[in-house]
XYZ file of C-alpha atoms in Angstrom:
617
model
C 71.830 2.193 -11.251
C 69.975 2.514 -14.341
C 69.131 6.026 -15.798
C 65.602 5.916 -16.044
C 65.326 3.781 -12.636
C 67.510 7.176 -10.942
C 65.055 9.618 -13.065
C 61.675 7.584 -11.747
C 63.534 7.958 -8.119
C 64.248 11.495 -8.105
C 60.587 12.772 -9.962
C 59.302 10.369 -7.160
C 61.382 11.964 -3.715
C 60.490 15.115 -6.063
C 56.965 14.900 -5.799
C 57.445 13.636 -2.138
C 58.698 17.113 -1.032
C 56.494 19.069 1.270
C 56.214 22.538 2.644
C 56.465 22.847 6.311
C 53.271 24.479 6.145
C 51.565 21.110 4.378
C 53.361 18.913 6.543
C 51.679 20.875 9.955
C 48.203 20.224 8.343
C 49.191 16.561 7.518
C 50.245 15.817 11.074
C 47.400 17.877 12.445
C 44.968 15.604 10.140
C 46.580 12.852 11.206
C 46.281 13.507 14.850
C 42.705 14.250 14.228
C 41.668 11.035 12.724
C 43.802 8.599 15.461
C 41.037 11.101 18.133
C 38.513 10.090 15.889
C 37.359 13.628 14.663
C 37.812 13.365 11.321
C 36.973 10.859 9.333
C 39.572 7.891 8.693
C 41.276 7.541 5.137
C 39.405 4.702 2.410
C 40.986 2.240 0.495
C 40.821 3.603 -3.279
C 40.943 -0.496 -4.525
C 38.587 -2.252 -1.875
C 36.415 0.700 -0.281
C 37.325 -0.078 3.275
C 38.265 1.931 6.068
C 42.534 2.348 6.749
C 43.038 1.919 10.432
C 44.367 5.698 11.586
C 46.367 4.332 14.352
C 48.517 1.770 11.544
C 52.044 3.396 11.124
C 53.680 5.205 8.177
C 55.913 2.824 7.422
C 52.758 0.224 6.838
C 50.169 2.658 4.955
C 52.449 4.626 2.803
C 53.944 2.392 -0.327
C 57.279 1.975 -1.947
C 58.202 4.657 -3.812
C 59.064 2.746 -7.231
C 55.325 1.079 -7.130
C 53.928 4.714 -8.102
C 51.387 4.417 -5.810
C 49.428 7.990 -5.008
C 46.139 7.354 -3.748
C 45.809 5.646 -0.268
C 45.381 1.891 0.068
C 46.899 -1.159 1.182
C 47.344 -2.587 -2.272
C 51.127 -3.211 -1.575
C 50.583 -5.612 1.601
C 49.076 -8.241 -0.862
C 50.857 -10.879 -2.144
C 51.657 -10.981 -5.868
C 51.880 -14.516 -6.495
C 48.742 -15.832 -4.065
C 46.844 -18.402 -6.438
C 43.127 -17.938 -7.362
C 40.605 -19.701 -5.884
C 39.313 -22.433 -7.342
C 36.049 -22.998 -9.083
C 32.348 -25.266 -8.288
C 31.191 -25.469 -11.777
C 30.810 -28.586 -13.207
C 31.422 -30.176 -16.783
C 28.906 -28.900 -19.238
C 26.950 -31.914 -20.649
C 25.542 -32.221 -24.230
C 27.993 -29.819 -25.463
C 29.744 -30.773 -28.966
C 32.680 -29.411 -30.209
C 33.728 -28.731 -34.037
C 32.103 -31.163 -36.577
C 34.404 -32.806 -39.218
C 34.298 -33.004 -42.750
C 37.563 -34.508 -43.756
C 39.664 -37.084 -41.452
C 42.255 -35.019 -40.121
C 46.037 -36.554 -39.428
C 46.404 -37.572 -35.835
C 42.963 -37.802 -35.202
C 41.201 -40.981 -33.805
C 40.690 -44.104 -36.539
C 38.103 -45.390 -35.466
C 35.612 -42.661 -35.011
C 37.642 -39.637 -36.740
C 37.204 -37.434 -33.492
C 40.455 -35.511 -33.125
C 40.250 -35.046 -28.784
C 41.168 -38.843 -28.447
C 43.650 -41.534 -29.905
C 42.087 -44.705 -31.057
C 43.275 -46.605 -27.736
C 41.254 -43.959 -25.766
C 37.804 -44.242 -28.415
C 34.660 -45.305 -26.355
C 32.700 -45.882 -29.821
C 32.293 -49.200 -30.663
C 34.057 -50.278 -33.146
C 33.802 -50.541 -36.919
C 34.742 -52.974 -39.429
C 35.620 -49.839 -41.702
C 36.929 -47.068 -39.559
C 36.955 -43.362 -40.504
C 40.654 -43.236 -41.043
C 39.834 -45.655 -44.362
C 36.695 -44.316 -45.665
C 36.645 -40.605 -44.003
C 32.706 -41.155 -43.471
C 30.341 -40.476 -40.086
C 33.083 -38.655 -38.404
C 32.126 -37.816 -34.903
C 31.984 -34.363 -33.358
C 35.045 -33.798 -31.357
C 34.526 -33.471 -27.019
C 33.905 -30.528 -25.483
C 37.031 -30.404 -22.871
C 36.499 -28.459 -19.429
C 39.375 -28.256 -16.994
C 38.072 -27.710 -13.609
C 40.370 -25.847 -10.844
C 37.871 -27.185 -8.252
C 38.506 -26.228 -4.631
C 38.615 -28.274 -1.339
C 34.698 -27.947 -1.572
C 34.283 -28.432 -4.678
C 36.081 -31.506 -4.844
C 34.213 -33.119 -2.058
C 30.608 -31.732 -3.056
C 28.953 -34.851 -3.720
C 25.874 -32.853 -5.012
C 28.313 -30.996 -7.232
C 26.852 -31.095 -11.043
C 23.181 -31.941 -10.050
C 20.631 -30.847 -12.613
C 17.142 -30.740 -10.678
C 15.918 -30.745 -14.439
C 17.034 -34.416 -15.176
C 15.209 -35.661 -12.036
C 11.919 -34.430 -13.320
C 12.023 -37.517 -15.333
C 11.309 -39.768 -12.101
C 8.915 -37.284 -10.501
C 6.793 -37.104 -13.683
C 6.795 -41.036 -14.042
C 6.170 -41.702 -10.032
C 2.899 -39.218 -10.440
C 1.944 -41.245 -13.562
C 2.259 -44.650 -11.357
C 0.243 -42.550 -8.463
C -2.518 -41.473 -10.598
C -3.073 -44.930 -12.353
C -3.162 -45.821 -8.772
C -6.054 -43.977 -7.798
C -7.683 -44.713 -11.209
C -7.453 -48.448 -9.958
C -8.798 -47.448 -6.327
C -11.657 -45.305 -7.653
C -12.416 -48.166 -9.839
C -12.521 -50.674 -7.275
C -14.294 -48.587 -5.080
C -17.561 -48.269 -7.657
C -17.600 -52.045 -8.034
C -17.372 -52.534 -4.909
C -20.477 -49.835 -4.066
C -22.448 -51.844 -7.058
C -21.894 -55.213 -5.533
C -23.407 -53.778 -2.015
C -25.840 -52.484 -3.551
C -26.553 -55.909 -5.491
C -26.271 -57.733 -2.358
C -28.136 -55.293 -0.138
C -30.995 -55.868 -3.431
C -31.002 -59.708 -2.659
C -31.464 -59.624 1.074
C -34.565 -57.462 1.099
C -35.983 -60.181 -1.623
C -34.819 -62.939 0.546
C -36.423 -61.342 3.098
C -39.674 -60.350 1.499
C -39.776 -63.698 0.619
C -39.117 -66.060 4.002
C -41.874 -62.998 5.299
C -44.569 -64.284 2.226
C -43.434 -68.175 3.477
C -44.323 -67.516 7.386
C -47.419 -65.411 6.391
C -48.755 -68.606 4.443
C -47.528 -71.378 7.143
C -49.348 -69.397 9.751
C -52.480 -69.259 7.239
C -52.434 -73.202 6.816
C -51.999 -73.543 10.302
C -55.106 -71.224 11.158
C -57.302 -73.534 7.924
C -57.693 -70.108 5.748
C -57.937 -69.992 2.217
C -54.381 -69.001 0.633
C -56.571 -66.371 -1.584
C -58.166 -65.061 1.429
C -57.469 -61.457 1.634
C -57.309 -60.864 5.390
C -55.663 -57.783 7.024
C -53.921 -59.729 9.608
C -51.213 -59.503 7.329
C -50.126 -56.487 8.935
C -49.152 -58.152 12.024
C -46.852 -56.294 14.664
C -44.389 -59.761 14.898
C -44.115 -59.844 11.165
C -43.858 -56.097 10.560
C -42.047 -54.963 7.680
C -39.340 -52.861 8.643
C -36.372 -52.065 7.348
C -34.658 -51.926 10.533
C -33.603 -55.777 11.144
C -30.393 -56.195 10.483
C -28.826 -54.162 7.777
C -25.097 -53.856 9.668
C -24.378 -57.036 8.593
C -23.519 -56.091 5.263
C -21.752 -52.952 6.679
C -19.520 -55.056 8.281
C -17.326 -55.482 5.247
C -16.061 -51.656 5.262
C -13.692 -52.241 8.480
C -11.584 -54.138 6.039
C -10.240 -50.345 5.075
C -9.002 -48.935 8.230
C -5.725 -50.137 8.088
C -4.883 -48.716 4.454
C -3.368 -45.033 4.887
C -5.422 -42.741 2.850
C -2.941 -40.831 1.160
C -5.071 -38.062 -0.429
C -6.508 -37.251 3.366
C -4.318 -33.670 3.885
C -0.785 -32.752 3.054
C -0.454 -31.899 7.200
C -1.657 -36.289 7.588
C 0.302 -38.581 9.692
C 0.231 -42.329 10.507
C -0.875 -43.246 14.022
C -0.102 -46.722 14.542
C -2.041 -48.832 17.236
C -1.510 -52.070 18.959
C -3.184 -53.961 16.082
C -1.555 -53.119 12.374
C -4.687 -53.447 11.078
C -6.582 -50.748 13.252
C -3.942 -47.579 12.441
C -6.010 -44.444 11.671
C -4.865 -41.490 9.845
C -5.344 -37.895 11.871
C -4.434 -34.495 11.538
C -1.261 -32.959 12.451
C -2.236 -30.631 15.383
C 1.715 -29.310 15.901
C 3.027 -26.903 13.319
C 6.448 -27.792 13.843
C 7.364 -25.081 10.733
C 7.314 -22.010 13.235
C 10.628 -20.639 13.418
C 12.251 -20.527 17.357
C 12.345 -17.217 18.490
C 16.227 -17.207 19.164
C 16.658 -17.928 15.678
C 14.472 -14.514 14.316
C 17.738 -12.581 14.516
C 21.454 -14.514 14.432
C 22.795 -10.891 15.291
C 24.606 -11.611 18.619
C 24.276 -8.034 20.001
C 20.474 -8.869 19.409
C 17.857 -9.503 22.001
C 19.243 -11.761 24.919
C 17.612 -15.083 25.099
C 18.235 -17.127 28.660
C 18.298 -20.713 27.532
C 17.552 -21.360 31.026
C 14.193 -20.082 31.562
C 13.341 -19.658 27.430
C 12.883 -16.242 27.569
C 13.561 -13.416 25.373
C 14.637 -9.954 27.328
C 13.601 -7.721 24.510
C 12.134 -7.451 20.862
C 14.717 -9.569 18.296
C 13.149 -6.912 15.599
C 13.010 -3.928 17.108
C 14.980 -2.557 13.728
C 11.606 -3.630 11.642
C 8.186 -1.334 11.746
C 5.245 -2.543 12.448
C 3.864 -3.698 9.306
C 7.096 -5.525 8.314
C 6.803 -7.198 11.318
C 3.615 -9.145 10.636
C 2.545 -11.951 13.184
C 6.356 -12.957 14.054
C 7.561 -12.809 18.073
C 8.492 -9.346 19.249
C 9.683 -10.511 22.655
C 8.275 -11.540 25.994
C 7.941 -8.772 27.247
C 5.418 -7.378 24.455
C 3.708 -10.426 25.174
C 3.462 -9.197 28.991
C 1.968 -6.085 27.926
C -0.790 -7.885 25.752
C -3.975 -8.835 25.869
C -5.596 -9.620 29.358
C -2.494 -9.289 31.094
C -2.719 -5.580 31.563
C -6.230 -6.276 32.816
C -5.063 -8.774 35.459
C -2.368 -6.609 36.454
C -4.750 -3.574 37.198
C -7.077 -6.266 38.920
C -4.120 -7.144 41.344
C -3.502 -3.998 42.188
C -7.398 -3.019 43.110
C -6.949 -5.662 45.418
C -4.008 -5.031 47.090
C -5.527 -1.579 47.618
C -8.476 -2.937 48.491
C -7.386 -5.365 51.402
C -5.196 -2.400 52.431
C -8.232 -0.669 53.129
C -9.658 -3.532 54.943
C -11.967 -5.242 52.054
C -11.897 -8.709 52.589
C -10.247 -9.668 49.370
C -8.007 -11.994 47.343
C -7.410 -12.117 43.257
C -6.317 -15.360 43.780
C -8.338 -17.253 46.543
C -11.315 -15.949 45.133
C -10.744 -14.225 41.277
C -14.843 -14.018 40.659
C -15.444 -12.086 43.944
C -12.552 -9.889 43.064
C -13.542 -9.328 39.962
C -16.861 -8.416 40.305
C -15.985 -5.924 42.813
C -13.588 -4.112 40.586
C -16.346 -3.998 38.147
C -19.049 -2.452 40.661
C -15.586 0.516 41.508
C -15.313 1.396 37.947
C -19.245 1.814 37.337
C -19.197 3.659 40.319
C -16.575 5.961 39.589
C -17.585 6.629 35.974
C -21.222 7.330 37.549
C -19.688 9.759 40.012
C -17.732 11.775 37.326
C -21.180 11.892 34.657
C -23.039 12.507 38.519
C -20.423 15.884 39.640
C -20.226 17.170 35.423
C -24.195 17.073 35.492
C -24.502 18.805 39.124
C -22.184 21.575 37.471
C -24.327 21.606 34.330
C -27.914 21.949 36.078
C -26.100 24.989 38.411
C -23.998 27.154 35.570
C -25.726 26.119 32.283
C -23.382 26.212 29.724
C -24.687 22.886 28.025
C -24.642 24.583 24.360
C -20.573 25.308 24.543
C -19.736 21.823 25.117
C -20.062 20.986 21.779
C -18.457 22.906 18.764
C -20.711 24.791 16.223
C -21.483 22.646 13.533
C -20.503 25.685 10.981
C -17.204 25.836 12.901
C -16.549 22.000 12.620
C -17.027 21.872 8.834
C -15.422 24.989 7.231
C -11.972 24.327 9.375
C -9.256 22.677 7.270
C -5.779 22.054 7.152
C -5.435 24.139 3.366
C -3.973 26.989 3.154
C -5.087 29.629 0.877
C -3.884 33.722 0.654
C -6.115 36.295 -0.933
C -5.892 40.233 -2.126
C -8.103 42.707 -0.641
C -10.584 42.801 -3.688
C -10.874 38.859 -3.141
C -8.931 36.784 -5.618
C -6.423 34.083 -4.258
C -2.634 34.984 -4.429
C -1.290 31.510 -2.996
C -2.846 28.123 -2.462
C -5.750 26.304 -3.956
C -9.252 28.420 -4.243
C -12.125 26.674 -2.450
C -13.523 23.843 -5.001
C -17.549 25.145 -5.973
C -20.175 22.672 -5.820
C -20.643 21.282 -9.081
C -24.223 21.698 -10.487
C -26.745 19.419 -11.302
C -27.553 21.039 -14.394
C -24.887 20.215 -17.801
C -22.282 23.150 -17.957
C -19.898 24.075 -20.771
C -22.992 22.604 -23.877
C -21.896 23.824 -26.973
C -24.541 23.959 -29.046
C -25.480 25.599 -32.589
C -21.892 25.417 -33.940
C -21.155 27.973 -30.982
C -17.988 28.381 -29.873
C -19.121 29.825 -26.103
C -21.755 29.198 -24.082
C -24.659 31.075 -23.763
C -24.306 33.633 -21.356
C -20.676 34.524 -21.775
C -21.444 38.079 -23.568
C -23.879 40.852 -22.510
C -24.998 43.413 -24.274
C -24.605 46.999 -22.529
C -27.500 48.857 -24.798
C -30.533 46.183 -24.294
C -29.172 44.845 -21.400
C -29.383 41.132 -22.536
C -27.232 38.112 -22.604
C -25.909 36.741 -25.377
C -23.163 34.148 -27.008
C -19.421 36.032 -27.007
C -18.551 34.014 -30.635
C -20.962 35.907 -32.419
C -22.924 38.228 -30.593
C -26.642 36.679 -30.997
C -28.900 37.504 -28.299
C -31.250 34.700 -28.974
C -30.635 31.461 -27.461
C -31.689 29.351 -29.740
C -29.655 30.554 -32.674
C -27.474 28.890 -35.196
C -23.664 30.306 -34.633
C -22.853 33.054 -37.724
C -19.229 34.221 -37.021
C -19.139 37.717 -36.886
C -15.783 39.512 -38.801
C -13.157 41.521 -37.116
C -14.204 44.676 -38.826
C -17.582 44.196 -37.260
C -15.811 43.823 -33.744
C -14.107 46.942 -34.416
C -16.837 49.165 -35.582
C -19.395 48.043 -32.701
C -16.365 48.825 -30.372
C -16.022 52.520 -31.786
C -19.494 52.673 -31.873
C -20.031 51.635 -28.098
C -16.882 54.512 -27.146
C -18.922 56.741 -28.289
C -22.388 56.275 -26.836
C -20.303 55.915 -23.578
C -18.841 59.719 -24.236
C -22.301 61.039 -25.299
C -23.911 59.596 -21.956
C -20.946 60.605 -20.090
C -20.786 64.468 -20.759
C -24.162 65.282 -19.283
C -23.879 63.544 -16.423
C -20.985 66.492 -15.703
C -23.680 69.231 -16.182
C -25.844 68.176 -12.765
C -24.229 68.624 -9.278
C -22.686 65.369 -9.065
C -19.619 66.533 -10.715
C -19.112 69.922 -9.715
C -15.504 70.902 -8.161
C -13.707 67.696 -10.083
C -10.419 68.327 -11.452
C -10.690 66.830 -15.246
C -7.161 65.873 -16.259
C -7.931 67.004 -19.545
C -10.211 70.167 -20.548
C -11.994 68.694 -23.839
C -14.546 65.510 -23.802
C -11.701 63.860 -25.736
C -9.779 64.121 -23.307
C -11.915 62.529 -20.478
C -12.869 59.744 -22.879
C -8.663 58.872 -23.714
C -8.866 58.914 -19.734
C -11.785 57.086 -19.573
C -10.461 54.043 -22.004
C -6.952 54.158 -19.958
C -8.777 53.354 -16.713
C -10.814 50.589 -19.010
C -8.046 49.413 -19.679
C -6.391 48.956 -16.163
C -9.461 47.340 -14.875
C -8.436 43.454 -14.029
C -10.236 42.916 -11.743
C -14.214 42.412 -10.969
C -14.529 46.067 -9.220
C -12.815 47.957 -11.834
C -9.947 48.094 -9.446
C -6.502 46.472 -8.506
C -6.454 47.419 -5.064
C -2.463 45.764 -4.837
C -1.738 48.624 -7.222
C -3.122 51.322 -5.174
C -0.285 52.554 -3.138
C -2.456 54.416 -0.799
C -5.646 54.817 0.425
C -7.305 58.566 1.016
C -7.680 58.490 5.270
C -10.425 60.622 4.947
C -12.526 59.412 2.197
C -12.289 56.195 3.534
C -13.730 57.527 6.969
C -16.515 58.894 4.958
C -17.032 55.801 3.164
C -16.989 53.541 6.528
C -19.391 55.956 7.809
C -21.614 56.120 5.049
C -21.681 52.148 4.606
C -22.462 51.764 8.484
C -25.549 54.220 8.173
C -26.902 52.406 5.134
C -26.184 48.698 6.766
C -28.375 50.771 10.211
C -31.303 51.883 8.037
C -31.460 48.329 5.824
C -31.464 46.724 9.666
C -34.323 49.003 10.212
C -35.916 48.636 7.698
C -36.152 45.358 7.944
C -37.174 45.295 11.879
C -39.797 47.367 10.654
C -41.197 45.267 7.571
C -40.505 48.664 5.557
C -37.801 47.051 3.260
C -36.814 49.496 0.138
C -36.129 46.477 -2.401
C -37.870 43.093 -2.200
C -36.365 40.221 -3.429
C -37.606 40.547 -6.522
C -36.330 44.045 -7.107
C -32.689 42.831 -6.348
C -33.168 40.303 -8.841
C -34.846 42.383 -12.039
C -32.370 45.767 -11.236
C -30.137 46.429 -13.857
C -26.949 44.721 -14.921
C -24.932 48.337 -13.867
C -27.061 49.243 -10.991
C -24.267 49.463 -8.441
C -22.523 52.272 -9.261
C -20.036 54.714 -6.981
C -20.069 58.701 -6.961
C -16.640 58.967 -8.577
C -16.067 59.715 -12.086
C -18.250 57.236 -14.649
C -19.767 55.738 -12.011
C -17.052 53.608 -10.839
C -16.469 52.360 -7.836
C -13.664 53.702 -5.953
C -10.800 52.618 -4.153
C -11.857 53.766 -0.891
C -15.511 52.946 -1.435
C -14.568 49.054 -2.296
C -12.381 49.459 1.072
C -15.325 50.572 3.266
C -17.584 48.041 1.974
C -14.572 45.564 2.389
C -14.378 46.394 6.206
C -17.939 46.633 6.870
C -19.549 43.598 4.898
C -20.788 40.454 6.502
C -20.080 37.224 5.519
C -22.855 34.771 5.457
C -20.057 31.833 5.563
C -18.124 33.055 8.567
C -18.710 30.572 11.101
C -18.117 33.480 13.712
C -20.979 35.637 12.453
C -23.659 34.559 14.692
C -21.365 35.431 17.662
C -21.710 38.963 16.709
């Protein structure tokens, strides 16, 4: 034995070597995929599935092929031939061009792929060999391994291209055909129309020849202008015999008329010269319905009475489907036939019952009487709903609110307590008929979008004109800043009286100097994100008892507005709410802001005009 053929052996019974431990979990495994619980081993060359139940001695491989990963590799045999080939030779495919005649190569045309005795080139009087002139390109040489099909394939090497030649020139000879016919057809039309000219002269005229015999006859004058030329015998009419000359176009009924329809067939007759062309009523393209699916654990189809158990594509949906069969019994559950079946079935009841009745001696009587049972019926049920109606009421809940109809939807949307949305989409606003967003004046914000505390006016945020006409002047940043300081502190001067009166009496100030309550006045500025001044997530909690108060208070005010306006004795008209001023809502806290618990009581107590519920308080 050879050194490296005993190292290769014992690396490979080293590597073999398993703990007893390993070799439990590899019969276990084993065991589990011949019970089918786990899932069988793959093939790491072909991707198929190794039978569990083959033995060891027929999955695992020889130890010198070096084979690790599971497969079957080793069962195939090493020197199994290829399969052969359907390709064909390549045509118009040269091979190298020469320049020089070569030694060896053919004499007469200089190619070097053939001898001289094997040259299909005619040949010359001076051949390449002696002047080395108009060599030919050499062959291009296939060899073809063609199988047992190949080799028998007597389409094999068909080029649907090189037949185009013959279609092309057969739809050449087809239109010149029908150039011919068209043109026969219009002289033909021209020489009826000729002939049909002459006959109404010839006839005009053997009419002007009686009219004058009968003239003679009678001794008139032949200038004599008498009106018994309108005589009924010898009235002129059209009508005599015109089919005469129509008599000519049977000749054409026994040419086929190939341009009738492509769905045209022949029908011959007892005379060849009568055949008529008609349509093919039969498509005889629709596929059987055994042959929809070639699955054999498929639908079962009894040859013997045609029929198809079940649906052949029950694996397809419905719009892959299309018009194709879905089995007979679909069709059994289609169209009238659910109808008839309920109409047998009202008459077996029926004639149970002792109704003289029959579906199929006499369908119209039974028919009509299953009509006159379901008016009934549906009469009886409106008949017993309106009984209950006219004795109960309750006419008005049968129907769903219209307000409760149109604000349900399927959206989901999550907002705080001060009324901004946390998750989902906010409710889309109805878009104005008016433009929105118009820049206009070199502005760089609309109008509107800054107001101005001290004249209470509205004005453009860019730079800080209150008329609304005006042209845009950017205003600097040292500007901003000094009408800022300057607005702190008309807000401190107008803050530290409003301490002196009884409204703020008993407050604990943080601070004892006016600075101080202004540094604690701009900190709470500055924490207000929201529209009320407050975050009400932020607020851990909620004062029990001022919020009492506030409900309280809240529910007397919403009483005494309700009485109010029972009374006609309303405190603000419309027109008050809309001239008040810009900070006319104010709380009894410090500033004048609005406080936790007061936004909380009006929170709890406020109607909605949009809840669909509210009129059902």
């Amino acid at each position: 034995m050879d050194l490296a053929q005993a190292t290769l052996r014992s690396s490979a019974v080293a590597d073999s070597f398993t703990t007893r431990e390993d070799a439990k979990k590899q019969k276990a495994l084993q065991e589990a995929r011949a019970a089918g619980t786990a899932a069988p081993e793959t093939d790491e060359f072909t991707g198929k599935m190794i039978n569990p139940h083959n033995p060891e001695f027929i999955t695992k491989a020889p130890w010198y092929l070096n084979q690790d990963r599971p497969s079957l590799r080793h069962h195939q045999a090493w020197n199994a031939k290829s399969m052969g080939t359907k390709d064909w030779y390549i045509r118009g495919t040269k091979g190298d061009v020469k320049t020089k005649f070569i030694k060896g190569a053919c004499e007469n045309c200089g190619a070097t792929t053939h001898t001289k005795k094997d040259c299909v080139e005619r040949p010359r009087a001076i051949t390449a060999k002696q002047n080395g002139k108009n060599l030919m390109p050499d062959e291009y040489i296939t060899e073809l391994n063609l199988d047992y099909d190949g080799k028998r394939d007597r389409w094999n090497g068909f080029q649907p291209d090189d037949y185009k030649q013959v279609i092309e020139e057969w739809e050449r000879v087809e239109a010149e055909r029908r150039r011919v016919k068209a043109a026969e057809m219009e002289e033909r039309a021209k020489l009826k129309e000729r002939l049909k000219a002459q006959k109404k002269l010839l006839k005009k005229k053997r009419k002007q020849r009686r009219r004058q015999l009968r003239r003679q006859a009678e001794g008139r004058d032949d200038d004599d202008t008498d009106t018994g030329d309108s005589d009924t015998g010898d009235s002129d009419t059209d009508t005599d015999t015109d089919s005469d000359s129509e008599a000519s176009d049977d000749e054409d009924l026994g040419e086929k008329l190939k341009d009738f329809d492509k769905s045209t067939s022949t029908v011959a007759a007892k005379d060849d010269k009568l055949r008529t062309t008609t349509r093919n009523l039969r498509i005889r393209e629709d596929t059987a319905k055994y042959l929809l699916n070639l699955d054999v654990n498929s639908a079962y189809y009894d040859p013997k009475s045609r029929s198809m158990r079940q649906d052949p594509l029950a694996h397809l949906k419905d719009e892959e489907k299309g018009t194709a069969f879905r089995g007979d019994n679909f069709l059994r559950q289609s169209g009238d036939s659910k109808a008839l079946t309920e109409l047998m079935c009202f008459a077996w009841d029926s004639y149970k019952h002792g109704e003289k009745i029959h579906d199929t001696a006499q369908p119209t009587q039974a028919l009509k009487m299953f009509e006159v049972y379901k008016n009934r019926a549906t009469n009886l049920k409106e008949q017993q709903q309106k009984e209950l109606m006219d004795k109960y009421g309750g006419q008005e809940h049968m129907e769903a609110p219209r307000e409760l109809i149109f604000s349900q939807n399927e959206n989901y949307v999550e907002y705080s307590r001060d009324g901004r949305v946390l998750k989902g989409q906010e409710r889309a606003l109805t878009k104005s008929k008016y433009e929105e967003d118009v820049l206009v004046g070199n502005h760089s914000s609309v109008w509107g979008s800054w107001f101005d505390a001290a004249t209470g006016r509205w004005g453009f945020a860019c730079c800080h004109q209150l008329m609304k006409n005006s042209y845009c002047v950017p205003i600097k940043k040292s500007d901003v800043e000094a009408q800022a300081i300057e607005g702190e502190a008309e807000a401190a001067e107008e803050a530290v009286p409003a301490l002196d009166d009884g409204a703020g009496v008993g407050l604990d100030l943080a601070g004892d100097s006016p600075a101080a309550g202004s540094r604690e006045a701009s900190k709470l500025s500055e924490k207000r994100t929201s529209a009320f001044g407050h975050v009400l997530e932020e607020v851990e909690d909620l004062d029990s008892g001022r919020l009492a108060e506030a409900v309280e208070a809240a529910k007397k005010k919403q009483k005494l507005e309700r009485k109010e306006a029972r009374d006609g004795k309303r405190g603000l008209t419309l027109d008050d709410e809309r001239n008040r001023g810009y900070n006319a809502v104010t709380g009894e806290g410090l500033n004048d802001e609005i406080s936790p618990e007061e936004y909380e009581a009006y929170r709890l107590t406020r109607q909605r005009a949009d809840d669909p519920m509210a009129q059902f308080m």
